[in-house]
Amino acid sequence: MLATVSGYPQDLPGFVALYESEKVGLVTYNITGASCEIVTIDSIRPSSGVGSALIEAVKDIAIKSGCERLWLITTNDNMNALRFYQKRGFVLVAVHRNALEVSRKLKPEIPMIGDHGIPLRDEIELEMMLDDLAEQ
Ligand SMILES: CC(C)(COP(=O)(O)OP(=O)(O)OC[C@H]1O[C@@H](n2cnc3c(N)ncnc32)[C@H](O)[C@@H]1OP(=O)(O)O)[C@@H](O)C(=O)NCCC(=O)NCCS
């Protein structure tokens, strides 16, 4: 079950996934013009369909809002997310090399080493074009 939320983080709209009234996932998004960015997505009940349901909910609202593009940023160490997104129709469109170096100037607590012991360096942009989906 999904419920709408607003106010977190930074006043973005989103959806909470509920399992037997327990909150098990949250996605937030930001629609700007014809683009919808997935800003955060987190599941605390991995591998039970929560993340997929959250993606579908944002995809649905993005299409209904007339968006042509759904996109997001992940980091170079997040192998799980890269697999997850690509299997759900996202494609890689850009690597923002050393983007984390800039982010660390604002948030020094960002670690140097990420998941799997991989140096945390780059931002990877993925997108899904929605105009074709809207016509189906
Ligand atoms: C990425 C993330 C949101 C995915 O959420 P999730 O709830 O695990 O997603 P799902 O359960 O829908 O899918 C995950 C896997 O479980 C499998 N799965 C889904 N339902 C299942 C079920 N009932 N039984 C067995 N496997 C199942 C899916 O097939 C999927 O595998 P695949 O990606 O190889 O196809 C989650 O791993 C997460 O919160 N990660 C930490 C935060 C993060 O990295 N966010 C992204 C930052 S860009």
Short mmCIF file of C-alpha atoms and ligand atoms in Angstrom, two decimals:
data_model
loop_
_atom_site.label_atom_id
_atom_site.label_comp_id
_atom_site.label_asym_id
_atom_site.label_seq_id
_atom_site.Cartn_x
_atom_site.Cartn_y
_atom_site.Cartn_z
CA MET A 1 0.00 0.00 0.00
CA LEU A 2 1.25 3.50 -0.81
CA ALA A 3 0.42 6.80 0.91
CA THR A 4 1.42 10.28 -0.22
CA VAL A 5 3.69 12.41 1.97
CA SER A 6 5.09 15.92 1.82
CA GLY A 7 7.49 18.01 3.87
CA TYR A 8 10.53 15.69 3.96
CA PRO A 9 13.19 16.03 2.77
CA GLN A 10 13.23 19.68 1.93
CA ASP A 11 9.50 19.90 1.32
CA LEU A 12 9.50 17.44 -1.56
CA PRO A 13 6.44 15.33 -2.31
CA GLY A 14 6.78 11.58 -2.04
CA PHE A 15 5.24 8.23 -1.30
CA VAL A 16 5.54 6.01 1.74
CA ALA A 17 5.23 2.26 1.28
CA LEU A 18 3.21 0.61 4.02
CA TYR A 19 3.23 -3.08 4.91
CA GLU A 20 0.52 -3.95 7.43
CA SER A 21 0.56 -0.26 8.50
CA GLU A 22 4.35 -0.34 9.09
CA LYS A 23 6.35 2.20 7.07
CA VAL A 24 8.77 0.16 4.96
CA GLY A 25 9.89 2.56 2.25
CA LEU A 26 10.02 6.16 1.12
CA VAL A 27 10.56 7.84 -2.23
CA THR A 28 10.73 11.59 -2.79
CA TYR A 29 10.65 13.32 -6.15
CA ASN A 30 10.86 16.74 -7.71
CA ILE A 31 9.00 17.73 -10.88
CA THR A 32 10.54 20.58 -12.84
CA GLY A 33 8.98 21.31 -16.21
CA ALA A 34 8.83 18.07 -18.17
CA SER A 35 11.35 16.27 -15.94
CA CYS A 36 10.83 14.34 -12.75
CA GLU A 37 13.80 13.58 -10.54
CA ILE A 38 13.72 10.77 -8.01
CA VAL A 39 15.58 12.52 -5.20
CA THR A 40 15.63 9.76 -2.57
CA ILE A 41 14.46 6.17 -2.49
CA ASP A 42 14.89 3.86 0.48
CA SER A 43 13.45 0.50 1.39
CA ILE A 44 13.84 -1.03 4.83
CA ARG A 45 12.40 -4.34 3.65
CA PRO A 46 14.75 -5.23 0.81
CA SER A 47 13.86 -7.71 -1.90
CA SER A 48 10.16 -7.78 -1.24
CA GLY A 49 8.96 -5.43 -3.98
CA VAL A 50 8.94 -2.18 -1.99
CA GLY A 51 11.48 -0.34 -4.18
CA SER A 52 9.75 -1.46 -7.38
CA ALA A 53 6.37 -0.26 -6.09
CA LEU A 54 7.86 3.13 -5.17
CA ILE A 55 9.40 3.51 -8.65
CA GLU A 56 6.05 2.63 -10.24
CA ALA A 57 4.25 5.20 -8.08
CA VAL A 58 6.61 8.00 -9.13
CA LYS A 59 6.55 6.88 -12.77
CA ASP A 60 2.77 6.99 -12.69
CA ILE A 61 2.56 10.50 -11.22
CA ALA A 62 5.28 11.75 -13.57
CA ILE A 63 3.33 10.50 -16.60
CA LYS A 64 0.10 12.01 -15.26
CA SER A 65 1.94 15.32 -14.73
CA GLY A 66 3.04 15.35 -18.37
CA CYS A 67 6.71 14.60 -17.71
CA GLU A 68 8.80 13.27 -20.56
CA ARG A 69 11.76 12.19 -18.49
CA LEU A 70 12.24 10.41 -15.17
CA TRP A 71 15.80 10.65 -13.88
CA LEU A 72 17.99 10.19 -10.86
CA ILE A 73 21.52 10.26 -9.58
CA THR A 74 23.33 7.44 -7.83
CA THR A 75 26.96 6.97 -6.86
CA ASN A 76 29.64 4.84 -8.46
CA ASP A 77 29.79 2.42 -5.53
CA ASN A 78 26.07 1.63 -5.44
CA MET A 79 26.10 -1.63 -7.40
CA ASN A 80 22.77 -2.66 -5.93
CA ALA A 81 21.06 0.52 -7.14
CA LEU A 82 22.71 0.34 -10.58
CA ARG A 83 21.38 -3.20 -11.03
CA PHE A 84 17.98 -2.31 -9.61
CA TYR A 85 17.41 0.76 -11.82
CA GLN A 86 18.67 -0.78 -15.06
CA LYS A 87 16.43 -3.81 -14.60
CA ARG A 88 13.51 -1.39 -14.22
CA GLY A 89 14.10 0.44 -17.50
CA PHE A 90 16.55 3.19 -16.57
CA VAL A 91 19.58 3.76 -18.80
CA LEU A 92 22.91 5.38 -17.93
CA VAL A 93 23.22 8.83 -19.48
CA ALA A 94 26.18 10.50 -17.77
CA VAL A 95 29.03 10.02 -15.36
CA HIS A 96 29.79 13.15 -13.37
CA ARG A 97 33.40 12.41 -12.52
CA ASN A 98 34.64 13.40 -9.06
CA ALA A 99 31.30 15.02 -8.24
CA LEU A 100 31.63 13.77 -4.66
CA GLU A 101 34.70 15.94 -4.20
CA VAL A 102 32.49 19.01 -4.66
CA SER A 103 29.77 17.54 -2.41
CA ARG A 104 32.34 16.88 0.35
CA LYS A 105 33.13 20.61 0.49
CA LEU A 106 29.54 21.12 1.69
CA LYS A 107 29.22 17.81 3.56
CA PRO A 108 32.66 16.70 4.79
CA GLU A 109 31.05 13.68 6.47
CA ILE A 110 30.60 11.96 3.07
CA PRO A 111 32.96 8.98 3.33
CA MET A 112 35.91 8.44 1.01
CA ILE A 113 35.11 4.75 0.70
CA GLY A 114 31.63 3.56 -0.21
CA ASP A 115 29.85 0.22 -0.54
CA HIS A 116 31.99 -2.86 -1.21
CA GLY A 117 35.14 -0.86 -0.34
CA ILE A 118 34.83 1.10 -3.60
CA PRO A 119 36.30 4.65 -3.57
CA LEU A 120 33.29 6.98 -3.52
CA ARG A 121 33.96 9.43 -6.34
CA ASP A 122 31.46 9.83 -9.12
CA GLU A 123 27.77 10.52 -9.62
CA ILE A 124 26.01 8.44 -12.24
CA GLU A 125 22.91 9.83 -13.93
CA LEU A 126 20.22 7.46 -15.15
CA GLU A 127 17.01 8.23 -16.98
CA MET A 128 13.84 6.71 -18.33
CA MET A 129 11.98 8.42 -21.16
CA LEU A 130 8.27 8.50 -20.38
CA ASP A 131 6.67 9.80 -23.59
CA ASP A 132 6.65 6.32 -25.16
CA LEU A 133 5.20 4.79 -21.99
CA ALA A 134 2.42 7.39 -21.82
CA GLU A 135 1.14 6.35 -25.26
CA GLN A 136 0.81 2.65 -24.26
C1 LIG B 1 17.61 0.27 -4.11
C2 LIG B 1 16.46 -0.08 -3.17
C3 LIG B 1 15.55 1.12 -2.98
C4 LIG B 1 15.64 -1.25 -3.80
O1 LIG B 1 14.54 -1.50 -2.93
P1 LIG B 1 13.93 -2.97 -2.73
O2 LIG B 1 12.75 -2.82 -1.84
O3 LIG B 1 14.97 -3.93 -2.32
O4 LIG B 1 13.45 -3.25 -4.19
P2 LIG B 1 12.60 -4.53 -4.74
O5 LIG B 1 12.32 -5.46 -3.61
O6 LIG B 1 11.47 -4.02 -5.51
O7 LIG B 1 13.63 -5.17 -5.74
C5 LIG B 1 14.88 -5.63 -5.29
C6 LIG B 1 15.08 -7.08 -5.73
O8 LIG B 1 14.23 -7.93 -5.02
C7 LIG B 1 13.56 -8.82 -5.91
N1 LIG B 1 12.23 -9.08 -5.36
C8 LIG B 1 11.17 -8.25 -5.35
N2 LIG B 1 10.12 -8.87 -4.78
C9 LIG B 1 10.54 -10.08 -4.40
C10 LIG B 1 9.93 -11.18 -3.73
N3 LIG B 1 8.66 -11.12 -3.34
N4 LIG B 1 10.68 -12.28 -3.50
C11 LIG B 1 11.97 -12.34 -3.89
N5 LIG B 1 12.62 -11.35 -4.52
C12 LIG B 1 11.90 -10.24 -4.77
C13 LIG B 1 13.47 -8.05 -7.19
O9 LIG B 1 13.37 -8.90 -8.29
C14 LIG B 1 14.75 -7.26 -7.18
O10 LIG B 1 15.83 -7.92 -7.77
P3 LIG B 1 16.45 -7.33 -9.12
O11 LIG B 1 16.78 -5.86 -8.86
O12 LIG B 1 17.65 -8.17 -9.34
O13 LIG B 1 15.37 -7.46 -10.14
C15 LIG B 1 16.99 -0.60 -1.80
O14 LIG B 1 17.97 -1.58 -2.03
C16 LIG B 1 17.55 0.48 -0.88
O15 LIG B 1 16.82 1.10 -0.10
N6 LIG B 1 18.87 0.68 -0.94
C17 LIG B 1 19.53 1.62 -0.01
C18 LIG B 1 19.28 3.04 -0.39
C19 LIG B 1 19.74 3.33 -1.80
O16 LIG B 1 20.80 2.89 -2.24
N7 LIG B 1 18.89 4.06 -2.53
C20 LIG B 1 19.19 4.44 -3.89
C21 LIG B 1 20.09 5.62 -3.88
S1 LIG B 1 20.32 6.21 -5.54
#
